[in-house]
Amino acid sequence: MTAQILDGKRIGAQIRDEVAAGVELLRARGLRPPGLAAVLVGENPASRVYVASKVKACAEAGVFSEKIEMPQSSTTAEVLARVEALNRREDIDGILVQLPLPPQVDEGAVLSLIDPAKDVDGFHPVNVGRLVLGQPAFEPCTPAGIMQMLRRSGVRLQGKRAVVVGRSHIVGKPMALLLLREHATVTICHSRTQDLPGVCREADVLVAAIGKATLITHEFIRPGAVVVDVGMNRITNPEEAARAFGGDEARIRQVREKGSTLVGDVLPTAMWELASLYTPVPGGVGPLTIAMLLSNTLKSAKIRLGA
Ligand code: GUN
């Protein structure tokens, strides 16, 4: 089986271009651009990188953005006060609070205070409930991006077996709901699933979002399956890289020269050898998350502006 790549980079760029065109249409009608506020609490290095990428992507699409940085020691009350102020801002259509929050901050309280009409991450209980009920809602960006990628790549879901590994609020659960909405037969697996390889092998479409480097190996993948790898794990050991990437010398060199390389939840050689279509890491799912954040922000702005 020669596996083909599901090109998240290309599809993400396409969606971003569509958003930029939508923003231009608002401008042409004399309306203000969409506005996104990104709240970053604390010093998590990965979160800082993600928020910086989101702000940069906004600028490239003509979306106004504001980064609100708060110290690691912030209290729940302080974060709630910031969210409340953003809820009241006319020029802000989308509010994202980057997760994870420091442990002393009550994540549930913060996410529940975001105005559901500005909840471009789709994490507010009202949007989660709407998604469950099949009502119009802001959909969480990573699973929404995966659905766009599958649709734009011609993957048919109706009647197919889809297996989602991971039950997070951000990816696993909403992913399962979106696949179900497209009439797939959906199974959610997690760390306590019995015979995980056997369940995964039933999948026509396998989505791995469990956060464990190369957990999904050959015995998990049905030949010809579509494999979507949401994992973003850093490996630092050249032997581990050699095992994961087989003969891909460039990756092994990257570990030697830069100290690490990114690998997903799926063993790359297993995807290459068994899948019909698969997402590479990096360049698969990652670029779609930001593209969908922009898309949700434009959608919110259009609703709020009556455009
Ligand atoms: N942390 C990891 N993924 C996400 C995301 O999509 N949105 C937010 N706000 N935080 C995250």
PDB file of C-alpha atoms and ligand atoms in Angstrom:
ATOM      1  CA  MET A   1       0.000   0.000   0.000  1.00  0.00           C
ATOM      2  CA  THR A   2       1.444   3.386  -0.980  1.00  0.00           C
ATOM      3  CA  ALA A   3      -0.002   5.802   1.502  1.00  0.00           C
ATOM      4  CA  GLN A   4      -0.950   9.305   0.383  1.00  0.00           C
ATOM      5  CA  ILE A   5      -0.554  12.343   2.607  1.00  0.00           C
ATOM      6  CA  LEU A   6      -3.542  14.269   3.948  1.00  0.00           C
ATOM      7  CA  ASP A   7      -1.968  17.664   3.442  1.00  0.00           C
ATOM      8  CA  GLY A   8      -3.038  19.813   6.395  1.00  0.00           C
ATOM      9  CA  LYS A   9      -0.567  22.502   5.449  1.00  0.00           C
ATOM     10  CA  ARG A  10      -2.134  22.982   2.021  1.00  0.00           C
ATOM     11  CA  ILE A  11      -5.739  22.732   3.244  1.00  0.00           C
ATOM     12  CA  GLY A  12      -5.020  25.011   6.223  1.00  0.00           C
ATOM     13  CA  ALA A  13      -3.564  27.616   3.844  1.00  0.00           C
ATOM     14  CA  GLN A  14      -6.640  27.287   1.617  1.00  0.00           C
ATOM     15  CA  ILE A  15      -8.979  27.928   4.590  1.00  0.00           C
ATOM     16  CA  ARG A  16      -6.874  30.885   5.709  1.00  0.00           C
ATOM     17  CA  ASP A  17      -7.089  32.366   2.208  1.00  0.00           C
ATOM     18  CA  GLU A  18     -10.870  31.943   2.310  1.00  0.00           C
ATOM     19  CA  VAL A  19     -10.982  33.748   5.675  1.00  0.00           C
ATOM     20  CA  ALA A  20      -8.802  36.570   4.309  1.00  0.00           C
ATOM     21  CA  ALA A  21     -11.221  36.935   1.384  1.00  0.00           C
ATOM     22  CA  GLY A  22     -14.154  37.029   3.835  1.00  0.00           C
ATOM     23  CA  VAL A  23     -12.458  39.742   5.881  1.00  0.00           C
ATOM     24  CA  GLU A  24     -11.861  41.728   2.685  1.00  0.00           C
ATOM     25  CA  LEU A  25     -15.582  41.514   1.882  1.00  0.00           C
ATOM     26  CA  LEU A  26     -16.427  42.997   5.295  1.00  0.00           C
ATOM     27  CA  ARG A  27     -13.985  45.842   4.661  1.00  0.00           C
ATOM     28  CA  ALA A  28     -15.450  46.447   1.211  1.00  0.00           C
ATOM     29  CA  ARG A  29     -18.823  46.926   2.903  1.00  0.00           C
ATOM     30  CA  GLY A  30     -17.326  49.498   5.270  1.00  0.00           C
ATOM     31  CA  LEU A  31     -17.433  47.174   8.273  1.00  0.00           C
ATOM     32  CA  ARG A  32     -14.692  46.663  10.863  1.00  0.00           C
ATOM     33  CA  PRO A  33     -12.444  43.592  10.740  1.00  0.00           C
ATOM     34  CA  PRO A  34     -13.115  40.580  12.981  1.00  0.00           C
ATOM     35  CA  GLY A  35     -11.380  40.805  16.372  1.00  0.00           C
ATOM     36  CA  LEU A  36      -9.870  38.012  18.450  1.00  0.00           C
ATOM     37  CA  ALA A  37      -8.605  38.241  22.034  1.00  0.00           C
ATOM     38  CA  ALA A  38      -6.146  35.576  23.171  1.00  0.00           C
ATOM     39  CA  VAL A  39      -5.722  35.238  26.933  1.00  0.00           C
ATOM     40  CA  LEU A  40      -2.437  33.620  27.950  1.00  0.00           C
ATOM     41  CA  VAL A  41      -2.006  32.929  31.659  1.00  0.00           C
ATOM     42  CA  GLY A  42       1.439  31.912  32.908  1.00  0.00           C
ATOM     43  CA  GLU A  43       4.634  30.672  31.370  1.00  0.00           C
ATOM     44  CA  ASN A  44       3.827  27.345  29.650  1.00  0.00           C
ATOM     45  CA  PRO A  45       6.341  27.414  26.750  1.00  0.00           C
ATOM     46  CA  ALA A  46       4.147  25.425  24.348  1.00  0.00           C
ATOM     47  CA  SER A  47       1.193  27.738  25.059  1.00  0.00           C
ATOM     48  CA  ARG A  48       3.347  30.791  24.360  1.00  0.00           C
ATOM     49  CA  VAL A  49       4.332  29.334  20.976  1.00  0.00           C
ATOM     50  CA  TYR A  50       0.722  28.447  20.117  1.00  0.00           C
ATOM     51  CA  VAL A  51      -0.605  31.890  21.039  1.00  0.00           C
ATOM     52  CA  ALA A  52       2.172  33.613  19.081  1.00  0.00           C
ATOM     53  CA  SER A  53       1.244  31.520  16.013  1.00  0.00           C
ATOM     54  CA  LYS A  54      -2.432  32.397  16.431  1.00  0.00           C
ATOM     55  CA  VAL A  55      -1.687  36.132  16.660  1.00  0.00           C
ATOM     56  CA  LYS A  56       0.565  35.960  13.579  1.00  0.00           C
ATOM     57  CA  ALA A  57      -2.090  34.069  11.603  1.00  0.00           C
ATOM     58  CA  CYS A  58      -4.670  36.737  12.519  1.00  0.00           C
ATOM     59  CA  ALA A  59      -2.443  39.488  11.130  1.00  0.00           C
ATOM     60  CA  GLU A  60      -1.925  37.572   7.888  1.00  0.00           C
ATOM     61  CA  ALA A  61      -5.684  37.134   7.406  1.00  0.00           C
ATOM     62  CA  GLY A  62      -6.541  40.758   8.273  1.00  0.00           C
ATOM     63  CA  VAL A  63      -8.110  39.795  11.615  1.00  0.00           C
ATOM     64  CA  PHE A  64      -7.506  42.215  14.503  1.00  0.00           C
ATOM     65  CA  SER A  65      -6.010  40.452  17.500  1.00  0.00           C
ATOM     66  CA  GLU A  66      -5.044  41.326  21.030  1.00  0.00           C
ATOM     67  CA  LYS A  67      -2.854  39.171  23.251  1.00  0.00           C
ATOM     68  CA  ILE A  68      -3.616  39.458  26.960  1.00  0.00           C
ATOM     69  CA  GLU A  69      -0.799  38.088  29.086  1.00  0.00           C
ATOM     70  CA  MET A  70      -1.392  37.375  32.763  1.00  0.00           C
ATOM     71  CA  PRO A  71       1.104  36.135  35.373  1.00  0.00           C
ATOM     72  CA  GLN A  72       1.428  32.496  36.439  1.00  0.00           C
ATOM     73  CA  SER A  73       0.199  33.518  39.917  1.00  0.00           C
ATOM     74  CA  SER A  74      -3.142  34.887  38.598  1.00  0.00           C
ATOM     75  CA  THR A  75      -6.259  33.969  40.565  1.00  0.00           C
ATOM     76  CA  THR A  76      -9.533  32.679  39.148  1.00  0.00           C
ATOM     77  CA  ALA A  77     -11.147  36.025  40.031  1.00  0.00           C
ATOM     78  CA  GLU A  78      -8.507  37.938  38.069  1.00  0.00           C
ATOM     79  CA  VAL A  79      -8.940  35.794  34.962  1.00  0.00           C
ATOM     80  CA  LEU A  80     -12.728  36.017  35.258  1.00  0.00           C
ATOM     81  CA  ALA A  81     -12.471  39.813  35.412  1.00  0.00           C
ATOM     82  CA  ARG A  82     -10.473  39.872  32.154  1.00  0.00           C
ATOM     83  CA  VAL A  83     -12.967  37.603  30.412  1.00  0.00           C
ATOM     84  CA  GLU A  84     -15.858  39.724  31.642  1.00  0.00           C
ATOM     85  CA  ALA A  85     -14.230  42.855  30.202  1.00  0.00           C
ATOM     86  CA  LEU A  86     -13.684  41.091  26.845  1.00  0.00           C
ATOM     87  CA  ASN A  87     -17.309  39.928  26.797  1.00  0.00           C
ATOM     88  CA  ARG A  88     -18.308  43.611  26.889  1.00  0.00           C
ATOM     89  CA  ARG A  89     -15.939  44.751  24.098  1.00  0.00           C
ATOM     90  CA  GLU A  90     -17.773  45.588  20.875  1.00  0.00           C
ATOM     91  CA  ASP A  91     -14.650  45.103  18.726  1.00  0.00           C
ATOM     92  CA  ILE A  92     -13.886  41.605  20.048  1.00  0.00           C
ATOM     93  CA  ASP A  93     -15.761  38.774  18.306  1.00  0.00           C
ATOM     94  CA  GLY A  94     -13.738  35.847  19.609  1.00  0.00           C
ATOM     95  CA  ILE A  95     -12.240  35.110  23.017  1.00  0.00           C
ATOM     96  CA  LEU A  96      -9.811  32.265  23.459  1.00  0.00           C
ATOM     97  CA  VAL A  97      -8.309  31.352  26.789  1.00  0.00           C
ATOM     98  CA  GLN A  98      -5.262  29.216  26.081  1.00  0.00           C
ATOM     99  CA  LEU A  99      -5.272  25.910  27.979  1.00  0.00           C
ATOM    100  CA  PRO A 100      -3.921  24.538  30.211  1.00  0.00           C
ATOM    101  CA  LEU A 101      -4.453  27.206  32.876  1.00  0.00           C
ATOM    102  CA  PRO A 102      -2.263  27.259  36.012  1.00  0.00           C
ATOM    103  CA  PRO A 103      -3.614  24.755  38.564  1.00  0.00           C
ATOM    104  CA  GLN A 104      -5.052  27.359  40.937  1.00  0.00           C
ATOM    105  CA  VAL A 105      -7.303  28.797  38.203  1.00  0.00           C
ATOM    106  CA  ASP A 106     -10.733  27.177  37.884  1.00  0.00           C
ATOM    107  CA  GLU A 107     -10.839  26.245  34.188  1.00  0.00           C
ATOM    108  CA  GLY A 108     -14.535  25.349  34.222  1.00  0.00           C
ATOM    109  CA  ALA A 109     -15.486  28.702  35.755  1.00  0.00           C
ATOM    110  CA  VAL A 110     -13.385  30.617  33.207  1.00  0.00           C
ATOM    111  CA  LEU A 111     -14.673  28.764  30.136  1.00  0.00           C
ATOM    112  CA  SER A 112     -18.264  29.066  31.363  1.00  0.00           C
ATOM    113  CA  LEU A 113     -17.980  32.836  31.688  1.00  0.00           C
ATOM    114  CA  ILE A 114     -16.984  33.401  28.036  1.00  0.00           C
ATOM    115  CA  ASP A 115     -19.962  34.752  26.095  1.00  0.00           C
ATOM    116  CA  PRO A 116     -21.078  31.696  24.046  1.00  0.00           C
ATOM    117  CA  ALA A 117     -21.452  34.031  21.043  1.00  0.00           C
ATOM    118  CA  LYS A 118     -17.699  34.794  21.288  1.00  0.00           C
ATOM    119  CA  ASP A 119     -16.597  31.265  22.177  1.00  0.00           C
ATOM    120  CA  VAL A 120     -14.520  30.605  19.057  1.00  0.00           C
ATOM    121  CA  ASP A 121     -12.828  27.594  20.712  1.00  0.00           C
ATOM    122  CA  GLY A 122     -16.226  25.935  21.213  1.00  0.00           C
ATOM    123  CA  PHE A 123     -15.449  25.000  24.826  1.00  0.00           C
ATOM    124  CA  HIS A 124     -18.403  26.730  26.565  1.00  0.00           C
ATOM    125  CA  PRO A 125     -21.015  24.263  27.896  1.00  0.00           C
ATOM    126  CA  VAL A 126     -23.673  25.915  25.703  1.00  0.00           C
ATOM    127  CA  ASN A 127     -21.654  25.250  22.538  1.00  0.00           C
ATOM    128  CA  VAL A 128     -20.783  21.732  23.688  1.00  0.00           C
ATOM    129  CA  GLY A 129     -24.486  21.097  24.297  1.00  0.00           C
ATOM    130  CA  ARG A 130     -25.450  22.528  20.923  1.00  0.00           C
ATOM    131  CA  LEU A 131     -22.905  20.255  19.251  1.00  0.00           C
ATOM    132  CA  VAL A 132     -24.361  17.212  21.036  1.00  0.00           C
ATOM    133  CA  LEU A 133     -27.844  18.224  19.907  1.00  0.00           C
ATOM    134  CA  GLY A 134     -26.756  18.876  16.313  1.00  0.00           C
ATOM    135  CA  GLN A 135     -27.621  22.583  16.591  1.00  0.00           C
ATOM    136  CA  PRO A 136     -25.491  25.360  15.037  1.00  0.00           C
ATOM    137  CA  ALA A 137     -22.495  25.896  17.344  1.00  0.00           C
ATOM    138  CA  PHE A 138     -18.892  26.959  17.411  1.00  0.00           C
ATOM    139  CA  GLU A 139     -17.038  23.712  16.915  1.00  0.00           C
ATOM    140  CA  PRO A 140     -13.687  23.072  18.639  1.00  0.00           C
ATOM    141  CA  CYS A 141     -10.982  24.008  16.158  1.00  0.00           C
ATOM    142  CA  THR A 142      -8.885  20.826  15.955  1.00  0.00           C
ATOM    143  CA  PRO A 143     -11.739  18.383  15.277  1.00  0.00           C
ATOM    144  CA  ALA A 144     -13.478  20.920  13.025  1.00  0.00           C
ATOM    145  CA  GLY A 145     -10.249  21.236  11.039  1.00  0.00           C
ATOM    146  CA  ILE A 146      -9.939  17.464  10.728  1.00  0.00           C
ATOM    147  CA  MET A 147     -13.488  17.300   9.360  1.00  0.00           C
ATOM    148  CA  GLN A 148     -12.628  19.977   6.776  1.00  0.00           C
ATOM    149  CA  MET A 149      -9.524  18.031   5.785  1.00  0.00           C
ATOM    150  CA  LEU A 150     -11.433  14.762   5.390  1.00  0.00           C
ATOM    151  CA  ARG A 151     -14.203  16.473   3.396  1.00  0.00           C
ATOM    152  CA  ARG A 152     -11.815  18.392   1.132  1.00  0.00           C
ATOM    153  CA  SER A 153      -9.789  15.205   0.545  1.00  0.00           C
ATOM    154  CA  GLY A 154     -12.849  13.244  -0.560  1.00  0.00           C
ATOM    155  CA  VAL A 155     -12.958  10.837   2.411  1.00  0.00           C
ATOM    156  CA  ARG A 156     -16.465   9.442   2.739  1.00  0.00           C
ATOM    157  CA  LEU A 157     -17.698   8.807   6.258  1.00  0.00           C
ATOM    158  CA  GLN A 158     -21.272   7.628   5.943  1.00  0.00           C
ATOM    159  CA  GLY A 159     -21.609   4.103   7.344  1.00  0.00           C
ATOM    160  CA  LYS A 160     -17.840   3.791   7.949  1.00  0.00           C
ATOM    161  CA  ARG A 161     -16.236   2.616  11.174  1.00  0.00           C
ATOM    162  CA  ALA A 162     -14.452   5.515  12.902  1.00  0.00           C
ATOM    163  CA  VAL A 163     -12.365   4.949  16.015  1.00  0.00           C
ATOM    164  CA  VAL A 164     -11.173   7.907  18.116  1.00  0.00           C
ATOM    165  CA  VAL A 165      -8.385   7.189  20.585  1.00  0.00           C
ATOM    166  CA  GLY A 166      -8.574   9.772  23.390  1.00  0.00           C
ATOM    167  CA  ARG A 167     -11.520  11.345  25.195  1.00  0.00           C
ATOM    168  CA  SER A 168     -10.366  14.912  25.858  1.00  0.00           C
ATOM    169  CA  HIS A 169     -12.825  17.795  25.816  1.00  0.00           C
ATOM    170  CA  ILE A 170     -10.652  19.577  23.246  1.00  0.00           C
ATOM    171  CA  VAL A 171     -10.289  16.783  20.680  1.00  0.00           C
ATOM    172  CA  GLY A 172     -11.578  13.265  21.412  1.00  0.00           C
ATOM    173  CA  LYS A 173     -15.155  13.930  22.490  1.00  0.00           C
ATOM    174  CA  PRO A 174     -16.015  16.644  19.939  1.00  0.00           C
ATOM    175  CA  MET A 175     -14.234  14.629  17.208  1.00  0.00           C
ATOM    176  CA  ALA A 176     -16.517  11.675  17.933  1.00  0.00           C
ATOM    177  CA  LEU A 177     -19.611  13.912  17.773  1.00  0.00           C
ATOM    178  CA  LEU A 178     -18.589  15.447  14.448  1.00  0.00           C
ATOM    179  CA  LEU A 179     -17.893  12.023  12.914  1.00  0.00           C
ATOM    180  CA  LEU A 180     -21.250  10.809  14.207  1.00  0.00           C
ATOM    181  CA  ARG A 181     -22.952  13.811  12.603  1.00  0.00           C
ATOM    182  CA  GLU A 182     -21.537  12.625   9.264  1.00  0.00           C
ATOM    183  CA  HIS A 183     -23.096   9.195   9.890  1.00  0.00           C
ATOM    184  CA  ALA A 184     -19.947   7.269  10.765  1.00  0.00           C
ATOM    185  CA  THR A 185     -20.219   4.448  13.304  1.00  0.00           C
ATOM    186  CA  VAL A 186     -18.068   5.832  16.086  1.00  0.00           C
ATOM    187  CA  THR A 187     -16.121   4.226  18.921  1.00  0.00           C
ATOM    188  CA  ILE A 188     -14.203   6.248  21.531  1.00  0.00           C
ATOM    189  CA  CYS A 189     -11.227   4.457  23.117  1.00  0.00           C
ATOM    190  CA  HIS A 190      -9.006   5.522  25.983  1.00  0.00           C
ATOM    191  CA  SER A 191      -6.258   4.331  28.293  1.00  0.00           C
ATOM    192  CA  ARG A 192      -8.531   1.725  29.927  1.00  0.00           C
ATOM    193  CA  THR A 193      -9.961   0.232  26.732  1.00  0.00           C
ATOM    194  CA  GLN A 194      -9.498  -3.532  26.597  1.00  0.00           C
ATOM    195  CA  ASP A 195      -7.780  -4.844  23.467  1.00  0.00           C
ATOM    196  CA  LEU A 196      -7.010  -1.370  22.148  1.00  0.00           C
ATOM    197  CA  PRO A 197      -5.161  -2.732  19.069  1.00  0.00           C
ATOM    198  CA  GLY A 198      -8.141  -4.943  18.180  1.00  0.00           C
ATOM    199  CA  VAL A 199     -10.655  -2.094  18.461  1.00  0.00           C
ATOM    200  CA  CYS A 200      -8.433   0.254  16.449  1.00  0.00           C
ATOM    201  CA  ARG A 201      -8.013  -2.402  13.748  1.00  0.00           C
ATOM    202  CA  GLU A 202     -11.758  -2.168  13.082  1.00  0.00           C
ATOM    203  CA  ALA A 203     -11.373   1.443  11.978  1.00  0.00           C
ATOM    204  CA  ASP A 204     -11.820   2.654   8.427  1.00  0.00           C
ATOM    205  CA  VAL A 205     -10.917   6.061   9.889  1.00  0.00           C
ATOM    206  CA  LEU A 206      -8.618   6.095  12.908  1.00  0.00           C
ATOM    207  CA  VAL A 207      -8.072   9.337  14.851  1.00  0.00           C
ATOM    208  CA  ALA A 208      -5.260   9.215  17.408  1.00  0.00           C
ATOM    209  CA  ALA A 209      -5.447  11.929  20.065  1.00  0.00           C
ATOM    210  CA  ILE A 210      -4.071  10.390  23.214  1.00  0.00           C
ATOM    211  CA  GLY A 211      -0.741  12.197  23.608  1.00  0.00           C
ATOM    212  CA  LYS A 212       1.558   9.168  23.777  1.00  0.00           C
ATOM    213  CA  ALA A 213       4.432   9.066  21.289  1.00  0.00           C
ATOM    214  CA  THR A 214       4.096   6.215  18.739  1.00  0.00           C
ATOM    215  CA  LEU A 215       1.572   4.284  20.862  1.00  0.00           C
ATOM    216  CA  ILE A 216      -0.283   3.267  17.699  1.00  0.00           C
ATOM    217  CA  THR A 217       1.830   0.647  15.902  1.00  0.00           C
ATOM    218  CA  HIS A 218       1.308  -1.736  12.989  1.00  0.00           C
ATOM    219  CA  GLU A 219      -1.042  -4.039  14.887  1.00  0.00           C
ATOM    220  CA  PHE A 220      -3.507  -1.140  15.436  1.00  0.00           C
ATOM    221  CA  ILE A 221      -3.997  -0.236  11.767  1.00  0.00           C
ATOM    222  CA  ARG A 222      -6.271  -1.974   9.317  1.00  0.00           C
ATOM    223  CA  PRO A 223      -4.600  -2.057   5.882  1.00  0.00           C
ATOM    224  CA  GLY A 224      -6.067   0.777   3.807  1.00  0.00           C
ATOM    225  CA  ALA A 225      -7.355   2.784   6.776  1.00  0.00           C
ATOM    226  CA  VAL A 226      -7.357   6.590   6.863  1.00  0.00           C
ATOM    227  CA  VAL A 227      -5.157   7.588   9.805  1.00  0.00           C
ATOM    228  CA  VAL A 228      -5.348  11.045  11.423  1.00  0.00           C
ATOM    229  CA  ASP A 229      -2.619  11.712  13.960  1.00  0.00           C
ATOM    230  CA  VAL A 230      -3.356  14.568  16.377  1.00  0.00           C
ATOM    231  CA  GLY A 231      -0.358  13.810  18.608  1.00  0.00           C
ATOM    232  CA  MET A 232       2.503  16.286  19.031  1.00  0.00           C
ATOM    233  CA  ASN A 233       5.209  14.643  21.092  1.00  0.00           C
ATOM    234  CA  ARG A 234       8.865  15.536  21.238  1.00  0.00           C
ATOM    235  CA  ILE A 235      11.429  12.745  21.116  1.00  0.00           C
ATOM    236  CA  THR A 236      15.038  13.404  22.061  1.00  0.00           C
ATOM    237  CA  ASN A 237      16.647   9.977  21.752  1.00  0.00           C
ATOM    238  CA  PRO A 238      18.267   9.127  18.352  1.00  0.00           C
ATOM    239  CA  GLU A 239      17.555   5.398  18.837  1.00  0.00           C
ATOM    240  CA  GLU A 240      13.884   6.126  19.450  1.00  0.00           C
ATOM    241  CA  ALA A 241      13.871   8.345  16.330  1.00  0.00           C
ATOM    242  CA  ALA A 242      15.470   5.544  14.298  1.00  0.00           C
ATOM    243  CA  ARG A 243      12.766   3.135  15.476  1.00  0.00           C
ATOM    244  CA  ALA A 244       9.967   5.630  14.696  1.00  0.00           C
ATOM    245  CA  PHE A 245      11.187   6.865  11.321  1.00  0.00           C
ATOM    246  CA  GLY A 246      12.875   3.775   9.896  1.00  0.00           C
ATOM    247  CA  GLY A 247      15.213   4.904   7.141  1.00  0.00           C
ATOM    248  CA  ASP A 248      14.277   8.608   7.324  1.00  0.00           C
ATOM    249  CA  GLU A 249      17.804   9.860   7.935  1.00  0.00           C
ATOM    250  CA  ALA A 250      16.721  13.526   8.009  1.00  0.00           C
ATOM    251  CA  ARG A 251      14.657  12.983  11.150  1.00  0.00           C
ATOM    252  CA  ILE A 252      17.391  11.098  12.933  1.00  0.00           C
ATOM    253  CA  ARG A 253      19.855  13.827  12.009  1.00  0.00           C
ATOM    254  CA  GLN A 254      17.416  16.418  13.378  1.00  0.00           C
ATOM    255  CA  VAL A 255      17.523  14.738  16.786  1.00  0.00           C
ATOM    256  CA  ARG A 256      21.330  14.631  16.729  1.00  0.00           C
ATOM    257  CA  GLU A 257      21.698  18.247  15.565  1.00  0.00           C
ATOM    258  CA  LYS A 258      18.730  20.027  17.186  1.00  0.00           C
ATOM    259  CA  GLY A 259      18.220  17.755  20.162  1.00  0.00           C
ATOM    260  CA  SER A 260      14.664  16.660  19.322  1.00  0.00           C
ATOM    261  CA  THR A 261      12.070  15.977  16.648  1.00  0.00           C
ATOM    262  CA  LEU A 262       8.277  15.913  16.652  1.00  0.00           C
ATOM    263  CA  VAL A 263       6.407  12.651  16.446  1.00  0.00           C
ATOM    264  CA  GLY A 264       2.697  11.927  16.705  1.00  0.00           C
ATOM    265  CA  ASP A 265       0.742   9.247  18.548  1.00  0.00           C
ATOM    266  CA  VAL A 266       1.148   6.927  15.559  1.00  0.00           C
ATOM    267  CA  LEU A 267       4.365   5.143  14.617  1.00  0.00           C
ATOM    268  CA  PRO A 268       5.262   6.796  11.279  1.00  0.00           C
ATOM    269  CA  THR A 269       6.467   3.570   9.634  1.00  0.00           C
ATOM    270  CA  ALA A 270       3.135   1.920  10.519  1.00  0.00           C
ATOM    271  CA  MET A 271       1.168   4.710   8.786  1.00  0.00           C
ATOM    272  CA  TRP A 272       3.427   4.710   5.748  1.00  0.00           C
ATOM    273  CA  GLU A 273       3.179   0.957   5.330  1.00  0.00           C
ATOM    274  CA  LEU A 274      -0.505   0.363   6.127  1.00  0.00           C
ATOM    275  CA  ALA A 275      -2.655   3.486   5.687  1.00  0.00           C
ATOM    276  CA  SER A 276      -4.279   4.635   2.450  1.00  0.00           C
ATOM    277  CA  LEU A 277      -4.215   8.260   3.637  1.00  0.00           C
ATOM    278  CA  TYR A 278      -2.465   9.715   6.668  1.00  0.00           C
ATOM    279  CA  THR A 279      -1.547  13.018   8.296  1.00  0.00           C
ATOM    280  CA  PRO A 280       2.165  13.677   8.775  1.00  0.00           C
ATOM    281  CA  VAL A 281       3.533  15.210  11.986  1.00  0.00           C
ATOM    282  CA  PRO A 282       4.295  18.065  11.685  1.00  0.00           C
ATOM    283  CA  GLY A 283       2.220  19.470   8.805  1.00  0.00           C
ATOM    284  CA  GLY A 284      -0.918  17.380   9.200  1.00  0.00           C
ATOM    285  CA  VAL A 285      -3.474  18.421  11.798  1.00  0.00           C
ATOM    286  CA  GLY A 286      -1.527  21.325  13.374  1.00  0.00           C
ATOM    287  CA  PRO A 287      -2.063  23.939  10.632  1.00  0.00           C
ATOM    288  CA  LEU A 288      -5.805  23.244  10.563  1.00  0.00           C
ATOM    289  CA  THR A 289      -6.418  24.214  14.189  1.00  0.00           C
ATOM    290  CA  ILE A 290      -5.324  27.795  13.625  1.00  0.00           C
ATOM    291  CA  ALA A 291      -7.138  27.989  10.291  1.00  0.00           C
ATOM    292  CA  MET A 292     -10.400  26.989  12.000  1.00  0.00           C
ATOM    293  CA  LEU A 293      -9.842  29.511  14.793  1.00  0.00           C
ATOM    294  CA  LEU A 294      -9.710  32.230  12.132  1.00  0.00           C
ATOM    295  CA  SER A 295     -12.738  30.758  10.405  1.00  0.00           C
ATOM    296  CA  ASN A 296     -14.723  30.695  13.677  1.00  0.00           C
ATOM    297  CA  THR A 297     -13.686  34.296  14.419  1.00  0.00           C
ATOM    298  CA  LEU A 298     -14.882  35.448  10.999  1.00  0.00           C
ATOM    299  CA  LYS A 299     -18.134  33.529  11.511  1.00  0.00           C
ATOM    300  CA  SER A 300     -18.668  35.242  14.872  1.00  0.00           C
ATOM    301  CA  ALA A 301     -17.912  38.675  13.423  1.00  0.00           C
ATOM    302  CA  LYS A 302     -20.386  38.162  10.576  1.00  0.00           C
ATOM    303  CA  ILE A 303     -23.111  37.147  13.024  1.00  0.00           C
ATOM    304  CA  ARG A 304     -22.339  40.014  15.410  1.00  0.00           C
ATOM    305  CA  LEU A 305     -22.164  42.568  12.581  1.00  0.00           C
ATOM    306  CA  GLY A 306     -25.272  41.196  10.894  1.00  0.00           C
ATOM    307  CA  ALA A 307     -23.201  40.761   7.705  1.00  0.00           C
TER     308      ALA A 307
HETATM  309  N1  GUN B   1      -4.702  24.051  24.272  1.00  0.00           N
HETATM  310  C1  GUN B   1      -4.468  23.049  23.397  1.00  0.00           C
HETATM  311  N2  GUN B   1      -5.281  23.163  22.313  1.00  0.00           N
HETATM  312  C2  GUN B   1      -6.014  24.279  22.520  1.00  0.00           C
HETATM  313  C3  GUN B   1      -7.021  24.923  21.750  1.00  0.00           C
HETATM  314  O1  GUN B   1      -7.424  24.497  20.654  1.00  0.00           O
HETATM  315  N3  GUN B   1      -7.536  26.053  22.292  1.00  0.00           N
HETATM  316  C4  GUN B   1      -7.131  26.533  23.495  1.00  0.00           C
HETATM  317  N4  GUN B   1      -7.709  27.644  23.954  1.00  0.00           N
HETATM  318  N5  GUN B   1      -6.217  25.952  24.227  1.00  0.00           N
HETATM  319  C5  GUN B   1      -5.662  24.829  23.737  1.00  0.00           C
END
